[in-house]
CSV table of C-alpha atoms in Angstrom, one decimal:
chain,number,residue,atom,x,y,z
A,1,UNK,CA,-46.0,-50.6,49.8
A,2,UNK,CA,-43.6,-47.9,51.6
A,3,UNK,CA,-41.2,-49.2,53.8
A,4,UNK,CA,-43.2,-48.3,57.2
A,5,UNK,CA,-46.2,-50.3,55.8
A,6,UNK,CA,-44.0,-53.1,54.8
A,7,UNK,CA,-42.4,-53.4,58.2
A,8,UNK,CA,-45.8,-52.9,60.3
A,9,UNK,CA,-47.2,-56.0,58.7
A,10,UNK,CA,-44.7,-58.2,59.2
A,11,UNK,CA,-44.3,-56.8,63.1
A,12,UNK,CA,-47.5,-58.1,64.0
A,13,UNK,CA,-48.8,-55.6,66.5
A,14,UNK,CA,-45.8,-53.7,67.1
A,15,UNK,CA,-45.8,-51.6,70.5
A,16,UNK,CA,-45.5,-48.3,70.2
A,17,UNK,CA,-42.0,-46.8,70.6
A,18,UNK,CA,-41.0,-46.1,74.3
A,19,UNK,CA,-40.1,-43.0,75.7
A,20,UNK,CA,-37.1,-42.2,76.3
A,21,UNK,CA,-36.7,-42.0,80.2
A,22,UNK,CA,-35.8,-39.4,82.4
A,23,UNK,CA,-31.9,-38.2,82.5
A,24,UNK,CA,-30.0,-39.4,85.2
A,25,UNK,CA,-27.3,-37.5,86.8
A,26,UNK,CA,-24.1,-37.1,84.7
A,27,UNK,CA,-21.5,-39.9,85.2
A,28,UNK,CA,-24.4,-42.3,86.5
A,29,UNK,CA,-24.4,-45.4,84.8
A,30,UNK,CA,-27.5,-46.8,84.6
A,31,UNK,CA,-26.5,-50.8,85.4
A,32,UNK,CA,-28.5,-50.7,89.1
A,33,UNK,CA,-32.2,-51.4,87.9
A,34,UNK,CA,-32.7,-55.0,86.2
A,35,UNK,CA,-34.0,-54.6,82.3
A,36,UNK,CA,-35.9,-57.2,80.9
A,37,UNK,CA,-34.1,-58.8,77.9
A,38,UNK,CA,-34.3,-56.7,74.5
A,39,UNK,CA,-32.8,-56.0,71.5
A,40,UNK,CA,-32.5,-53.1,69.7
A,41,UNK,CA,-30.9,-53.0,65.9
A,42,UNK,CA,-28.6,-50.1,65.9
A,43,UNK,CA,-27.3,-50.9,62.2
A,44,UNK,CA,-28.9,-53.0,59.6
A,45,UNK,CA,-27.2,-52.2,56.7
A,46,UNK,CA,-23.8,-53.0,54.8
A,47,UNK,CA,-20.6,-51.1,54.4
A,48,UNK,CA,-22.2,-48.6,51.8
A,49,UNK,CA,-23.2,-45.1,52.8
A,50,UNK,CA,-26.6,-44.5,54.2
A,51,UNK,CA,-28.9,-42.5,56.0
A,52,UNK,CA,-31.2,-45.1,56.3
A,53,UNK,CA,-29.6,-47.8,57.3
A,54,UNK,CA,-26.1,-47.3,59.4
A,55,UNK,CA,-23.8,-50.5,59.5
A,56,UNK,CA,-23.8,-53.6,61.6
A,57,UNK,CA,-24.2,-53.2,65.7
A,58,UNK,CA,-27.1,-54.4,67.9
A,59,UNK,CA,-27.6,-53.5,71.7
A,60,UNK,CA,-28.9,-56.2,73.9
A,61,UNK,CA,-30.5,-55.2,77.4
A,62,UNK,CA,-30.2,-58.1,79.5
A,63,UNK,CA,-30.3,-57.9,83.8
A,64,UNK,CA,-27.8,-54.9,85.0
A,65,UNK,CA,-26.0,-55.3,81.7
A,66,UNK,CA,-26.0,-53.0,78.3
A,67,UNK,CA,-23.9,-55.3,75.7
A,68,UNK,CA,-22.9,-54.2,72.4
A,69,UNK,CA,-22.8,-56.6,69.5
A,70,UNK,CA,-20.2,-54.9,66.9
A,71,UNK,CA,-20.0,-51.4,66.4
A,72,UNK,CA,-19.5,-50.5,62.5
A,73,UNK,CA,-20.4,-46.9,61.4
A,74,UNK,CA,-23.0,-45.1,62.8
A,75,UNK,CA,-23.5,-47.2,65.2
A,76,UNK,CA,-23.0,-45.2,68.3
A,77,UNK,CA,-25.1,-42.2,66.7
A,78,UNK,CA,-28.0,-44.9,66.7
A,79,UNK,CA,-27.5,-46.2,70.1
A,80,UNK,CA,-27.9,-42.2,71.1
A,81,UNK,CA,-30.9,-42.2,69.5
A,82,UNK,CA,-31.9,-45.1,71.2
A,83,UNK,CA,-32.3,-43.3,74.2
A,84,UNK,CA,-29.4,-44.5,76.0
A,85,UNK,CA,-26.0,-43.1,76.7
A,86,UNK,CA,-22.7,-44.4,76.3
A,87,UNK,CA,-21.2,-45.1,80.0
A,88,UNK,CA,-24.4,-47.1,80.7
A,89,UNK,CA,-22.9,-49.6,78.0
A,90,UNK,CA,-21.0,-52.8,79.8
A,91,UNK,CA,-19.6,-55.1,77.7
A,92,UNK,CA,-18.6,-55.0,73.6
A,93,UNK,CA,-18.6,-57.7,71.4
A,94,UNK,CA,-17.1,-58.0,67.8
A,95,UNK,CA,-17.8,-61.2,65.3
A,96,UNK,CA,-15.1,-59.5,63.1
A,97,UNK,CA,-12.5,-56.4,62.0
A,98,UNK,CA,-14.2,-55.9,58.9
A,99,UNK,CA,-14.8,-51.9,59.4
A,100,UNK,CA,-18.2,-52.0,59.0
A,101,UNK,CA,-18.8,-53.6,62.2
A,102,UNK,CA,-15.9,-52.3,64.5
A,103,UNK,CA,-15.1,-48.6,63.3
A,104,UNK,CA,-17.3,-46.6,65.9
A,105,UNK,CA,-15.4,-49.1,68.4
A,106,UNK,CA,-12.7,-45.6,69.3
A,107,UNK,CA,-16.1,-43.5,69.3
A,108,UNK,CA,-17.6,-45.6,71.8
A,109,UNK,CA,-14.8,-46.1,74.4
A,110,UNK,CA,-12.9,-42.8,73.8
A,111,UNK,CA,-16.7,-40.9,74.5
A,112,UNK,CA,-17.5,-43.5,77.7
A,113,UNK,CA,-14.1,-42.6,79.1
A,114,UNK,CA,-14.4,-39.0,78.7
A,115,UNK,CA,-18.3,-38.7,80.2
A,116,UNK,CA,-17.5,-41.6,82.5
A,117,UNK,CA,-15.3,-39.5,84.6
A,118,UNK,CA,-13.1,-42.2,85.8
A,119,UNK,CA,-16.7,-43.3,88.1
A,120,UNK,CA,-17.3,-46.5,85.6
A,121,UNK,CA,-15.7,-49.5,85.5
A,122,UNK,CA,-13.5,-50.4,82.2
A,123,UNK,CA,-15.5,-51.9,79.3
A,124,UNK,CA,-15.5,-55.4,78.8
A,125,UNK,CA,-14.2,-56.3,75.5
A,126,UNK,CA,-14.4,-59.4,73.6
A,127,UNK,CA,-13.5,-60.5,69.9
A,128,UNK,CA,-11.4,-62.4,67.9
A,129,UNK,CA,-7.8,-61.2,67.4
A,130,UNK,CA,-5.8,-59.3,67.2
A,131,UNK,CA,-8.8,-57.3,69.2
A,132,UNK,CA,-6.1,-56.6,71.6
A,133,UNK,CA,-3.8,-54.9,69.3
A,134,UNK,CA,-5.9,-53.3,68.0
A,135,UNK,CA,-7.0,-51.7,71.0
A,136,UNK,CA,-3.4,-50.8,72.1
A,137,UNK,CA,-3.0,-49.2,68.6
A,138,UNK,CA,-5.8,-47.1,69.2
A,139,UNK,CA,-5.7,-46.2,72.9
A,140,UNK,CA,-2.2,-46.9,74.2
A,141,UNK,CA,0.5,-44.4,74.7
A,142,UNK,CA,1.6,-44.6,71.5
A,143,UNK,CA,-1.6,-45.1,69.3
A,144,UNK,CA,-3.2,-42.9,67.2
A,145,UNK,CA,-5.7,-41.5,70.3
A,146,UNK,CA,-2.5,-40.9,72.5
A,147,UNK,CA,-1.5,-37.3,71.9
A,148,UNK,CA,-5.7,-37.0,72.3
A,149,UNK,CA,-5.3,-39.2,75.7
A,150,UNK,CA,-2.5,-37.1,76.5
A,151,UNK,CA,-4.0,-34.1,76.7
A,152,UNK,CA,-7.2,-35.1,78.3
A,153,UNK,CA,-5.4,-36.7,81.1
A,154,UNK,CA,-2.7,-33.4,81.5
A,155,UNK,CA,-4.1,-30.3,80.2
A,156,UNK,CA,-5.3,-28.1,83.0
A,157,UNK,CA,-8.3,-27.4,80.5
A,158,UNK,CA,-9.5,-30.5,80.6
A,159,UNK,CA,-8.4,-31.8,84.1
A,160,UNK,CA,-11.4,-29.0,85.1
A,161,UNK,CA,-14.0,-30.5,82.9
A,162,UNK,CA,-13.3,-33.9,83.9
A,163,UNK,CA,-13.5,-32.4,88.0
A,164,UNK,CA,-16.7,-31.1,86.8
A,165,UNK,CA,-17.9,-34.4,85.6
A,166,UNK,CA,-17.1,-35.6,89.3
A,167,UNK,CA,-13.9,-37.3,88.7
A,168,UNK,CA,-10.6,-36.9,90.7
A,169,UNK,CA,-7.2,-36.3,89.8
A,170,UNK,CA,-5.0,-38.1,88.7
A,171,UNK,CA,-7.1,-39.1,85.9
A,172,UNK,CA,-6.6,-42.4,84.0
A,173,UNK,CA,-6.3,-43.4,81.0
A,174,UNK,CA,-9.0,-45.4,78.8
A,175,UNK,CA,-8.3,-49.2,79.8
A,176,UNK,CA,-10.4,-51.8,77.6
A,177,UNK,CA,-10.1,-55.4,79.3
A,178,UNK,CA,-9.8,-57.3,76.2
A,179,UNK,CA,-10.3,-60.9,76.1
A,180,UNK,CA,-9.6,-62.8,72.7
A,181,UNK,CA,-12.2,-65.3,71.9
A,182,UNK,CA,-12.5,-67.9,69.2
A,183,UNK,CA,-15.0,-70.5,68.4
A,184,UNK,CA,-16.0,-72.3,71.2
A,185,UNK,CA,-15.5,-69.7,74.2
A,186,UNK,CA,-18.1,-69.3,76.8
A,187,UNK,CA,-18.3,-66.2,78.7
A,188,UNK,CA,-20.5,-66.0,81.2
A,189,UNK,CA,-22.1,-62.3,82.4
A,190,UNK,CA,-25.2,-61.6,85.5
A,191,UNK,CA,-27.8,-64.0,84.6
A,192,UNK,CA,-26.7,-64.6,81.0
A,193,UNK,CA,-24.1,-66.4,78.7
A,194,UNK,CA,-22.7,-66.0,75.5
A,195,UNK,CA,-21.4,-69.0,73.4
A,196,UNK,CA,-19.1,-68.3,70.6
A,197,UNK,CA,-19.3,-70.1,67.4
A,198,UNK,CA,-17.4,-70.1,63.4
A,199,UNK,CA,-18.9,-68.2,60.6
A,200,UNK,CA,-18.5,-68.8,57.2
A,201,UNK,CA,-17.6,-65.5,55.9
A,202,UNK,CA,-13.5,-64.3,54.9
A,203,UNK,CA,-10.8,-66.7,56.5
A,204,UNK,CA,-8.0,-67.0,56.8
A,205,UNK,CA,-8.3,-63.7,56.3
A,206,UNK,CA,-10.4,-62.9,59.4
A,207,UNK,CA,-11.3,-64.8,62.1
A,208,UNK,CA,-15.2,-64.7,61.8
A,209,UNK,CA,-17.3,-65.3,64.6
A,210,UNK,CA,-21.0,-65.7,65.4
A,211,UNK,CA,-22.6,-65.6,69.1
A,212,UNK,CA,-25.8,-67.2,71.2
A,213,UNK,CA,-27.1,-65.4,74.3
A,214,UNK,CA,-28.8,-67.6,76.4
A,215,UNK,CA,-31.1,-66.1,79.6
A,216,UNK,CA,-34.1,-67.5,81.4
A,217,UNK,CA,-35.9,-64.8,79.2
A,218,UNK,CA,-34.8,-66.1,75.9
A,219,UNK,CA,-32.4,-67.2,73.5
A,220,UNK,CA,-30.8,-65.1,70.5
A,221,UNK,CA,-28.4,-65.7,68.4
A,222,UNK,CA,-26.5,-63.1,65.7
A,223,UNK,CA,-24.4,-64.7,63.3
A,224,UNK,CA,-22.1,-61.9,62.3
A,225,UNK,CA,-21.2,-62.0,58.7
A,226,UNK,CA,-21.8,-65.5,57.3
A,227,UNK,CA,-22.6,-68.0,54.9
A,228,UNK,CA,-24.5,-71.3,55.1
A,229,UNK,CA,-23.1,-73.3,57.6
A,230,UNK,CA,-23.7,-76.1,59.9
A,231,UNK,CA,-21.6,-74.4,62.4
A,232,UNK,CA,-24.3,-71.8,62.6
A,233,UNK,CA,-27.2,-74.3,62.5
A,234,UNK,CA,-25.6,-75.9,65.2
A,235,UNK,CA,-25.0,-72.4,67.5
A,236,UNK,CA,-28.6,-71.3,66.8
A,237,UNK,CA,-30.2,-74.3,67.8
A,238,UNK,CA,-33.9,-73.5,69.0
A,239,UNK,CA,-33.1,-69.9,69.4
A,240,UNK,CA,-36.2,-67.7,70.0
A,241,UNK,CA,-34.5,-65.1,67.7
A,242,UNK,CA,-31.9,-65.7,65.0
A,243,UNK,CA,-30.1,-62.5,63.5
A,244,UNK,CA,-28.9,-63.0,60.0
A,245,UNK,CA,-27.2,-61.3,57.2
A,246,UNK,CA,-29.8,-61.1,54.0
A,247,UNK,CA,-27.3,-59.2,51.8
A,248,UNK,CA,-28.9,-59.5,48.3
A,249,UNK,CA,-31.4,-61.5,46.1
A,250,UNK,CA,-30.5,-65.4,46.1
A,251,UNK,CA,-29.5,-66.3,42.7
A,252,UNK,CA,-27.5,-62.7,41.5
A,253,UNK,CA,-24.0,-63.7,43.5
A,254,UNK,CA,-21.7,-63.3,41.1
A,255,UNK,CA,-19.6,-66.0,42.1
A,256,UNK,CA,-19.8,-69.3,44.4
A,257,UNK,CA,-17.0,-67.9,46.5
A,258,UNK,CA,-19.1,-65.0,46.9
A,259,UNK,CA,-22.4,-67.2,48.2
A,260,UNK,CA,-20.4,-68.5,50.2
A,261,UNK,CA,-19.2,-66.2,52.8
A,262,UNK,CA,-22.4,-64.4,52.3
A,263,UNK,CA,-25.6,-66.4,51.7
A,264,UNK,CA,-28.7,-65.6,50.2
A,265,UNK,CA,-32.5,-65.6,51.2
A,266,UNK,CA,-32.7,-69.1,50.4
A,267,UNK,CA,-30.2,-70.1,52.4
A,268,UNK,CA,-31.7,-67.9,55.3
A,269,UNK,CA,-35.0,-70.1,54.9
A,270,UNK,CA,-33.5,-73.2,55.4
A,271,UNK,CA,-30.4,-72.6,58.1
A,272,UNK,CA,-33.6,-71.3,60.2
A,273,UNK,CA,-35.4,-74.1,59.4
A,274,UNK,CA,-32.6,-76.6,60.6
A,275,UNK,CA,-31.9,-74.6,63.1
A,276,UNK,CA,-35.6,-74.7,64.3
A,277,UNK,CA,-35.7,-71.1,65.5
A,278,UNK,CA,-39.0,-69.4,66.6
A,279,UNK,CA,-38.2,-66.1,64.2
A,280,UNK,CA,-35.7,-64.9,61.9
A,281,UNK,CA,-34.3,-61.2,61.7
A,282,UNK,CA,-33.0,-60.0,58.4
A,283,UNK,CA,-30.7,-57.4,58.4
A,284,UNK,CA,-27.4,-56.3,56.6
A,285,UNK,CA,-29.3,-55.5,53.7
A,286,UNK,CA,-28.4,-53.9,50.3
A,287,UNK,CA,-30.2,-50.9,49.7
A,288,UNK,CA,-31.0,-53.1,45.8
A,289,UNK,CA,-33.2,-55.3,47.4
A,290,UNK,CA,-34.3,-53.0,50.3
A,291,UNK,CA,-37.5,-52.0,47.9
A,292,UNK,CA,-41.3,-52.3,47.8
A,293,UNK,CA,-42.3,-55.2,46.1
A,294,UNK,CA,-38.4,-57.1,46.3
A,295,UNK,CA,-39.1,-57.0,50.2
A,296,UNK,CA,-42.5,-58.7,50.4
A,297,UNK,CA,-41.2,-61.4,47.8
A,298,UNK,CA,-38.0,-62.4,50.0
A,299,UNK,CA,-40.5,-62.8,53.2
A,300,UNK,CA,-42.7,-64.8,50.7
A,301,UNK,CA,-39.8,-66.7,49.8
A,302,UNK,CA,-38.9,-67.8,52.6
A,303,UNK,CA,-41.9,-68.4,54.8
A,304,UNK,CA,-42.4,-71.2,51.6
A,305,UNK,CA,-39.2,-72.6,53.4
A,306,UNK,CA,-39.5,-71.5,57.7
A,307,UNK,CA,-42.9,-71.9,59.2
A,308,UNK,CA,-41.2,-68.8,61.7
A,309,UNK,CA,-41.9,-65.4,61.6
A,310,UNK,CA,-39.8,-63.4,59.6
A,311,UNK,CA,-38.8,-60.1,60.7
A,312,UNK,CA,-37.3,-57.3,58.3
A,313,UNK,CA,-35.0,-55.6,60.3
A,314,UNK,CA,-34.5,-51.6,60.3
A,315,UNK,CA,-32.6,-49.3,61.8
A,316,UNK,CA,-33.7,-48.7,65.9
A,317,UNK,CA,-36.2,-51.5,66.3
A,318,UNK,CA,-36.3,-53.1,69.2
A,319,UNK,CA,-37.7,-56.8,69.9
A,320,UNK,CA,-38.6,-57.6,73.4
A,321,UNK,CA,-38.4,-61.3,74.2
A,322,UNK,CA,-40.4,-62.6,77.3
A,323,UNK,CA,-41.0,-66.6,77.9
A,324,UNK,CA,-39.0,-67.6,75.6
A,325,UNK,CA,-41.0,-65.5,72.5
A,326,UNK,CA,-40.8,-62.3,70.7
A,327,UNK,CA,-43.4,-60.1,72.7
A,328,UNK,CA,-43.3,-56.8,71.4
A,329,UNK,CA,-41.8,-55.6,68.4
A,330,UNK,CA,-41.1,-51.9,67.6
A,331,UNK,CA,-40.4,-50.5,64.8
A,332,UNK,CA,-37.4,-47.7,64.4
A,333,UNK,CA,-38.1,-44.3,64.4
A,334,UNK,CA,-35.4,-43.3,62.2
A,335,UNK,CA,-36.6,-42.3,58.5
């Protein structure tokens, strides 16, 4: 079956999409009114081009709050398409500086400074490091967006379109408050918290992490890029939704190192198993096993294994999680 078939009968009664709402005044953010907690995959697939399936981020709506998990290529384009804009985003987290989940990272704060006006407070940024030089290497005086920043902030040109947008001179310059985290932070937000845990995936290389939202709504946890782990069993205990890379076929790895920092299906089923989660998301998928027939044998696979449901993730769909469940589930629109 296609792809649209394929993910309609594993979404069991999917909602239909929702409409994107009305538009809000420029430079508005819309933080006021309290969402109830959803996820929406912005990019399900791996490092290699795509049109189907743009690289890792998800976009969690959670109380007044709009958080970003990673932000790897095409990212931003899908949360667009999402319906939402970027000043209404909060907070950014990154499980690691592989590009593929931090390059529309510049996109997304250099384009919710400039529409923000100077009428939003900074983004909240949290990853492992060095997040923070990083972000002074990009943004800072001397980084590669300074002569940009420069003359956004100076240039009479764009001092008028920035007046227009309802901000007031002097105008300042993009200011991420980056916090570093590692395995074992807690941050806590408005009525949720996120608990950072280690993933098995390219040390000492790069600090990998994974992280568990906890609400009164729901649980989920996303476990970046990773390999079987206790660690990860350990975070995702009794999660209502657990977010996992399903990068190929279990048994073609080509080596044990690679298995290890990636997983397999196999694996999937039984970290979600131990981890006793009520569903399990796939997603970071190779477009090689992203085909009729491969598909519905992975799902079969692994239900042998986890009596959960088993969701394959695609680009723009959005799970809505209400006591403590996965209540609606719709599928993206993108094709």
């Amino acid at each position: 079956m296609n792809r649209r078939e394929f993910i309609a009968t594993v979404a069991v009664s999917p909602a239909a999409a929702t409409a994107i709402g009305e538009q809000r005044p420029t430079g508005t953010p819309a933080t006021s009114q309290r969402r109830p907690l959803t996820i929406t995959l912005l990019g399900t697939g791996t490092p290699a081009p795509s049109l189907a399936r743009q690289s890792s981020g998800y976009l969690i709506e959670v109380g007044t709050d709009l958080i970003v998990w990673d932000h790897g290529p095409g990212a931003h384009h899908r949360l667009i398409e999402s319906g939402h804009r970027t000043i209404d985003v909060t907070h950014a987290f990154f499980t690691h500086l592989h590009y593929d989940h931090c390059m529309d990272y510049g996109r997304l704060v250099l384009q919710r400074w400039d529409q923000g006006a100077d009428r939003i407070p900074d983004l909240q940024v949290y990853g492992p490091p060095p997040m923070a030089r990083m972000t002074e290497q990009l943004f800072g005086v001397d980084g590669i967006y300074g002569p940009d920043i420069r003359a956004r902030v100076e240039h009479r040109s764009s001092l008028d379109v920035f007046e227009a947008r309802g901000g007031k001179s002097p105008r300042k310059r993009p200011a991420p408050r980056v916090t570093e985290i590692h395995a074992g932070s807690v941050i806590d937000g408005n009525g949720w918290k996120v608990t950072v845990g280690h993933a098995q995936h390219v040390q000492p290389y790069l600090e990998c992490l994974a992280f568990r939202l906890d609400t009164k709504e729901g649980s989920i946890c996303y476990t970046g890029d990773s390999g079987p782990s206790d660690s990860i069993v350990e975070l995702a205990k009794g999660c209502d939704i657990l977010i996992h890379m399903n990068h190929y076929f279990s048994g073609t790895e080509p080596t044990p190192a690679y298995r290890a920092a990636c997983g397999n299906h196999r694996d999937n089923a039984i970290i979600a198993k131990r981890a006793g989660v009520k569903a399990l998301v796939l997603t970071h998928l190779l477009a090689q096993i992203d085909q009729p027939g491969i598909r519905e044998q992975i799902v079969h696979e692994i239900q042998q294994v986890f009596e959960g449901k088993v969701i394959w993730g695609e680009d723009l769909m959005r799970l809505g999680l209400s006591g403590a469940r996965v209540s609606t589930i719709e599928p993206g629109q993108h094709e």
